[in-house]
XYZ file of C-alpha atoms in Angstrom:
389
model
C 0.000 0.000 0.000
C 1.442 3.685 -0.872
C 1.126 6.292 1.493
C -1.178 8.355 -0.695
C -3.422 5.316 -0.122
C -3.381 5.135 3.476
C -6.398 4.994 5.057
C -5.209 7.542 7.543
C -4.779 9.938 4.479
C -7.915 8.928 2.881
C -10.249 9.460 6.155
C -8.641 13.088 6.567
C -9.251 14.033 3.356
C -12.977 13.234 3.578
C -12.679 15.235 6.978
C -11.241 18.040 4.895
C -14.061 17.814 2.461
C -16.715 18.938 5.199
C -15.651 22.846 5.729
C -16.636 22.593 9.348
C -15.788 26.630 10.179
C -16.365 27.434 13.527
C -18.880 26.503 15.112
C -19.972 23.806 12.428
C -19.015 20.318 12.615
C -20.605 19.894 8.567
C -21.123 16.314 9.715
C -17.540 15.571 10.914
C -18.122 13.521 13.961
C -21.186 11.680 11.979
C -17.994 10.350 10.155
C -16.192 9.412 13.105
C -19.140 8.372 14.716
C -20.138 5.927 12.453
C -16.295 4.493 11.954
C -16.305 4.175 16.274
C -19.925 2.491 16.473
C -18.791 -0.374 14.379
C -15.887 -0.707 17.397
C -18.348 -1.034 19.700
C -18.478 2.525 21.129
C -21.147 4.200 22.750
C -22.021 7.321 20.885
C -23.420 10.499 22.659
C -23.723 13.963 21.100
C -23.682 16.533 23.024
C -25.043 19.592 21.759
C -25.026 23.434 23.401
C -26.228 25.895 21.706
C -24.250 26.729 18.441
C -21.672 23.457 18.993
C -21.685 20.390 18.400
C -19.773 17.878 20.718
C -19.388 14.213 21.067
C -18.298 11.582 23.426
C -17.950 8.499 22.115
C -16.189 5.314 25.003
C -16.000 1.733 24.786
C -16.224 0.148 27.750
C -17.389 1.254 31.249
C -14.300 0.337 32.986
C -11.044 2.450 34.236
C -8.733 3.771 33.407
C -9.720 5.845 30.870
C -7.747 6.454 27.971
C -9.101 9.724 25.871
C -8.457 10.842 22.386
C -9.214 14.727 22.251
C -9.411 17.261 19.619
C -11.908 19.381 17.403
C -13.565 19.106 14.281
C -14.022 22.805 13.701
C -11.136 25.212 11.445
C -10.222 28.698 10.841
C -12.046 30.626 8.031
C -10.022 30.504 4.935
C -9.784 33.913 4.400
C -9.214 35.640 0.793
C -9.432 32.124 -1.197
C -7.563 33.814 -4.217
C -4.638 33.278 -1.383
C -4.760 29.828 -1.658
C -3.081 28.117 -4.409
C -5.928 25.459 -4.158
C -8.956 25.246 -2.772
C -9.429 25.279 1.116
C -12.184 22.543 1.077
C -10.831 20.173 -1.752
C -7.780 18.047 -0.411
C -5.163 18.116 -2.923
C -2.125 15.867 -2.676
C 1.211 17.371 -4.260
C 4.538 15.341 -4.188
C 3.473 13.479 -1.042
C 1.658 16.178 1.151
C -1.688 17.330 1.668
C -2.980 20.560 1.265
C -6.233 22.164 2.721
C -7.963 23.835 5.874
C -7.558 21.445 8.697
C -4.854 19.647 7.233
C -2.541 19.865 10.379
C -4.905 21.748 12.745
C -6.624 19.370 13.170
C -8.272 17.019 11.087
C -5.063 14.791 9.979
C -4.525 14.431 13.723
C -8.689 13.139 14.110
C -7.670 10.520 10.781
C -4.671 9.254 12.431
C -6.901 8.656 16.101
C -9.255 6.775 14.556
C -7.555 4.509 12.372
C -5.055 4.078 15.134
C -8.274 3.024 17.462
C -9.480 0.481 14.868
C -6.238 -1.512 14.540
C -5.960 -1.358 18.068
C -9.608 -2.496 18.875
C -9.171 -5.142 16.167
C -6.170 -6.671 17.553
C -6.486 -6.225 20.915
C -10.798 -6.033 21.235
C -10.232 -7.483 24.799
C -7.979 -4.581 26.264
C -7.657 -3.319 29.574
C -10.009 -0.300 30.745
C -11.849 2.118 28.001
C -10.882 3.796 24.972
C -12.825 7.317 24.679
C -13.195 9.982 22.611
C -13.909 13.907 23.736
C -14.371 15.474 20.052
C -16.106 19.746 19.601
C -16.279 21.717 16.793
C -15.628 25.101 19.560
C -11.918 25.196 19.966
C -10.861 27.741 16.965
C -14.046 30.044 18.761
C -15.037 31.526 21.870
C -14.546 28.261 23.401
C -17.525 28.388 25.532
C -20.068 26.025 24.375
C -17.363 23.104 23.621
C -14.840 20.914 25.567
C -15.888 22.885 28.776
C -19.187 22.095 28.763
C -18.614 18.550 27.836
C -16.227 18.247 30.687
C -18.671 19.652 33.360
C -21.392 16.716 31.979
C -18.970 14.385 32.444
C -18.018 15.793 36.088
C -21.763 16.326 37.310
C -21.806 12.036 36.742
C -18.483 11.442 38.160
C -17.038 9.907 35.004
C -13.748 10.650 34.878
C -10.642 10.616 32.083
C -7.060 8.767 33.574
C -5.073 9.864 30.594
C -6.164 12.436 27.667
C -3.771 12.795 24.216
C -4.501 16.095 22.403
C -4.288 15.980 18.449
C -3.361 19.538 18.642
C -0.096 20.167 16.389
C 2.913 19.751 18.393
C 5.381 19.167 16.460
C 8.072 21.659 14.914
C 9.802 20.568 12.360
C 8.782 16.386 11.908
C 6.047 14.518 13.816
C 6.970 13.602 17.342
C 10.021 15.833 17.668
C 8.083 18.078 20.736
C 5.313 16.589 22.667
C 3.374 19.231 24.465
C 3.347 17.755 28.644
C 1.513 21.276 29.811
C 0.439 24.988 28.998
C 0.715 27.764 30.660
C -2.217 30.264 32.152
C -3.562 32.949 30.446
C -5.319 35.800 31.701
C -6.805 39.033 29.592
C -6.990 42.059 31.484
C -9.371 45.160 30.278
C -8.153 48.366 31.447
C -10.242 51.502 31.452
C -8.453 54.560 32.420
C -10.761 57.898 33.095
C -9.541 61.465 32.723
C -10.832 64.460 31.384
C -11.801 65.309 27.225
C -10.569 69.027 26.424
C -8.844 71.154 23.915
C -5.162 70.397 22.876
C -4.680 74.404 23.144
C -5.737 74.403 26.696
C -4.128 71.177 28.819
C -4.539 73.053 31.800
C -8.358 72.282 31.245
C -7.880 68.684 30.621
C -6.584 65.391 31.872
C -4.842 63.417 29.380
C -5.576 59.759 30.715
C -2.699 58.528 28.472
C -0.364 60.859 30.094
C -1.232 59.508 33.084
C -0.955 56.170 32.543
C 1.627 55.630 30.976
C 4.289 55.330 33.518
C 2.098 52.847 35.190
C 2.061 50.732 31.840
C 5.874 50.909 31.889
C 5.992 49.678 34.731
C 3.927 46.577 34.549
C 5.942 45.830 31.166
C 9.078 46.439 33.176
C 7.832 44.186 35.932
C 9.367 40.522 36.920
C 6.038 38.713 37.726
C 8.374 35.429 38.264
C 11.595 33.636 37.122
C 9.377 30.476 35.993
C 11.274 26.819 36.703
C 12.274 23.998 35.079
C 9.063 23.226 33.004
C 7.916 27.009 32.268
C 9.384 29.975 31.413
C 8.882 33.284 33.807
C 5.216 34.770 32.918
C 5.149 37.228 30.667
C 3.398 40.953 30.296
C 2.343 41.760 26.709
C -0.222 44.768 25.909
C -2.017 44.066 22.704
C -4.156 47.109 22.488
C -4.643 50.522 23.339
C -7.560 52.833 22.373
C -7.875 56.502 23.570
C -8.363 59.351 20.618
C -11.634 60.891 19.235
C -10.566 60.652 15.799
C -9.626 64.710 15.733
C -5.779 66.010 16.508
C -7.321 68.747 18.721
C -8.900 66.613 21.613
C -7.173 65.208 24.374
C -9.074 62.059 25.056
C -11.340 61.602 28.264
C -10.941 58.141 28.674
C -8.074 55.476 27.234
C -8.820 51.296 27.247
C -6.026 49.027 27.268
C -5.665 44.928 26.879
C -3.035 43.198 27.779
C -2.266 39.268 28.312
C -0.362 36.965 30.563
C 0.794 33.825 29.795
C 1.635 32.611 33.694
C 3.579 29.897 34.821
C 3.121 27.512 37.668
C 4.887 29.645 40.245
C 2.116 32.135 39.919
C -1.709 32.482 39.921
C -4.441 34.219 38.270
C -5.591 35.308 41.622
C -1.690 36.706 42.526
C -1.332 38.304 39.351
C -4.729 40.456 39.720
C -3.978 41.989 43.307
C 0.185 42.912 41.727
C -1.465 44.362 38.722
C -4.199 46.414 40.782
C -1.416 47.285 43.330
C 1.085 48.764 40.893
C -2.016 51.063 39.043
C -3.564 51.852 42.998
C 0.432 53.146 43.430
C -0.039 55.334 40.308
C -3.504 56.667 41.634
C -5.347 56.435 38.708
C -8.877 56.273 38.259
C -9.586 53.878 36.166
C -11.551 49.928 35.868
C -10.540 46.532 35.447
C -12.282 43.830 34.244
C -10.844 40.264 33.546
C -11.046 36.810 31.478
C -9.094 33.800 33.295
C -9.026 31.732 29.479
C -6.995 28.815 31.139
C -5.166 27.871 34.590
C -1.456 26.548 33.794
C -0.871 22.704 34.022
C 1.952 20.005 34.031
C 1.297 16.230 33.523
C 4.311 15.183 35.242
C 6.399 12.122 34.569
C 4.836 9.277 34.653
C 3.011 6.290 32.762
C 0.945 8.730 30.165
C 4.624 10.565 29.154
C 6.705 7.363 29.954
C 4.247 5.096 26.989
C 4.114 8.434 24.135
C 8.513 8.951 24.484
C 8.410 5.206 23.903
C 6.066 5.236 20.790
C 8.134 8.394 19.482
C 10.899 6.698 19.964
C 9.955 3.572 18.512
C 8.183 4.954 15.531
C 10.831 7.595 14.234
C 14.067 6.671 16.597
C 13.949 9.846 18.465
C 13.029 10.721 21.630
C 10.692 13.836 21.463
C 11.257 17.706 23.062
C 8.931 17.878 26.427
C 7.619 21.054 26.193
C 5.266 23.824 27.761
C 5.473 26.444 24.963
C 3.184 28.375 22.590
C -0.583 29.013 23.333
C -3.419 27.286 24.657
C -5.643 24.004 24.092
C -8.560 22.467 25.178
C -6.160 20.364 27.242
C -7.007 23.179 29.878
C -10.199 22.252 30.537
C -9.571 18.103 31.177
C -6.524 18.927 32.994
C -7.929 20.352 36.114
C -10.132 16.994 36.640
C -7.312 15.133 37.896
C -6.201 14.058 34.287
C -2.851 13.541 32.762
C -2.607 15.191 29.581
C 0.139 15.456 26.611
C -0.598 16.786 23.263
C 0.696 14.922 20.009
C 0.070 15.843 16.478
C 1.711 17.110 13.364
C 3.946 20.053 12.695
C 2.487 23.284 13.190
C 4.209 25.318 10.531
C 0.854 25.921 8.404
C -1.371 26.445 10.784
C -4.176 29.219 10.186
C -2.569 30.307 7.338
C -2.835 30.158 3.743
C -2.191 26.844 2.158
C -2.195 24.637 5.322
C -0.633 21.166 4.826
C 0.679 18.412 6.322
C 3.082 15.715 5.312
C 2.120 12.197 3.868
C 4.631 10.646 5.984
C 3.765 12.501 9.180
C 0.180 11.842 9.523
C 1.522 7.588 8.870
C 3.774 8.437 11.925
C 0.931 9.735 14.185
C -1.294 6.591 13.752
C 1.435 4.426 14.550
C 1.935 6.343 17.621
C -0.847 6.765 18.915
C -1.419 3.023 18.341
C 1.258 2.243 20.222
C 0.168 4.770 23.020
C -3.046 2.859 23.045
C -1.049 -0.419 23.468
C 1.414 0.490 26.209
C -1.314 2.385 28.013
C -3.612 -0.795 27.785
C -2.111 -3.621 27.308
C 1.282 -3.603 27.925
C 1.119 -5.544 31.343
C 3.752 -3.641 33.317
C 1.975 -0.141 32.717
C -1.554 -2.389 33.359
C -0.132 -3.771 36.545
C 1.232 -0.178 37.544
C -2.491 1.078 37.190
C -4.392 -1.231 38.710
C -6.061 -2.258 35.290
């Protein structure tokens, strides 16, 4: 069999097929659905409001083993950007092209056909095989894995171990595995002062006069030093509004965002009371709402990171990056339950942009991973008799 004729290629292109923009699914987990039934999975979708979810587990035993990821993509954009269409997968010279190719439909392919030749040659393995699948993950992220996670919780089923398709990788599959995230909280800053005449200051309050040295100071600021999985947290402002639209007004009243990407040695609760503290100092008047999107989390070493460096290694003959970096995932969310989670997919070059892609040979490499994920996690007996199973 050629690779272009893998069925791991060949289910990810009809995934590509269905342009499942967020929040659609366009029928995506029907696909899967149907492909997991004939395993022997239960099937129940789990719909709120615009988005469609799914959880889909064989077997009613622990541990849990979880496949996560979403069916949803990115708009396209300007499609005269593309040198082929978004929405028809086209193979050239042994990769394919189109939205969702590496974020993260290849990675939903590779899951499932790695769960069918596990099933089929192990269909009396240890514990249960699930999978958590939403089409909200590109959007507001409200009505997806969140909500599927608090149905689960509110019944006291829980996931043991959770790989997320997300793309990993950097420069080949399975050279960095993603073992945690760190936090990220969105602070909106309203600063009041007084609207007036450029020609008469005397008469006004600039608020962007005043603030300012506060803002330098929380850029300046050293919120933590980080440790040996994260990086120190970081202070980024990503915008600033304050003018009328004339060049003769000084504004009455500036708005600032800015982000945090926090590591474990500080919280969302911590960060807050330095950041009101610092503006308090500066005695501005001013407002502050905020958006917690994600606590920071580590799955430490241990059977879950132990079995995926083993089927990296034994797949490719390298033993993959552990690594904390870049921006968030759904892995947030099943994290705090207690959950050990890693994320494993393809190489995130391409993502959201323009002619997306993803290797032939790569998306081969992720099913035989996660295959042998599947195997060490439930069936191999020294990880078995480590976990009870």
């Amino acid at each position: 069999m050629s690779q272009h004729d893998h069925p791991t290629l060949a289910l990810a292109r009809d995934l590509i097929a269905r342009p499942s923009v967020t929040p659609e699914d366009a029928g995506c987990q029907t696909l899967m659905a149907e492909r997991l039934k004939a395993l022997g999975f239960e099937i129940e979708s789990l719909v709120f409001e615009d988005t469609t979810n799914m959880w889909a587990r064989r077997n009613q035993s622990g541990p849990v083993f979880c496949f996560a990821g979403h069916t949803d993509v990115v708009p396209p954009g300007d499609l005269t950007d593309w040198d082929t269409d978004p929405f028809i997968p086209t193979d050239i010279d042994g990769v394919l092209y189109g939205r969702g190719a590496a974020d993260m439909k290849g990675s939903l392919a590779a899951m499932i056909v790695a769960t069918e030749r596990f099933v089929t040659a192990y269909p009396d393995h240890a514990g249960s095989i699930a999978f958590l699948i939403t089409s909200d993950e590109e959007g507001p992220f409200i009505n997806g894995t969140v909500r599927v996670i608090e149905t689960l919780e509110a019944r006291n089923e829980k996931i043991t171990w959770c790989v997320v398709g997300e793309p990993s990788s950097t420069a080949y599959c399975g050279d960095v595995v993603k073992y945690g995230r760190r936090g990220s909280l969105t602070g909106f800053l309203t600063v009041e002062g007084v609207q007036g005449h450029v020609a008469y200051p005397h008469l006004a309050r600039n608020p962007v006069h005043l603030a300012a040295p506060a803002l330098a100071e929380l850029a300046a600021e050293t919120w933590d030093h980080g440790n040996a999985a994260f990086p120190p947290t970081s202070f980024q402002i990503v915008d600033i509004k304050a003018g009328t639209g004339a060049t003769n007004v000084v504004p009455g009243r500036m708005r600032v965002t800015f982000n945090l990407r926090f590591s474990t040695e500080s919280t969302a609760e911590g960060l807050q009371q330095r950041i009101i503290d610092i503006l308090d100092r500066h005695e501005l008047t001013y407002g502050l709402d905020w958006i917690v999107n994600g606590q920071p989390f580590l799955t430490e070493q241990g059977p879950l990171v132990e079995a995926t460096k083993y089927a990296v290694r034994d797949v490719i003959g390298k033993t993959p990056e552990l690594s904390t970096a870049g921006g968030t995932s759904d892995g947030r969310f099943i994290a705090p339950t207690g959950a050990q989670v890693l994320e494993l997919g393809p190489v995130n070059a391409s993502i959201h942009k323009v002619n997306e892609h993803v290797s032939h040979s790569d998306l081969i490499h992720l099913t035989d991973m996660y295959e042998r994920i599947l195997i060490r996690m439930l069936v191999a007996p020294s990880v078995a008799a480590t976990n009870g199973a």
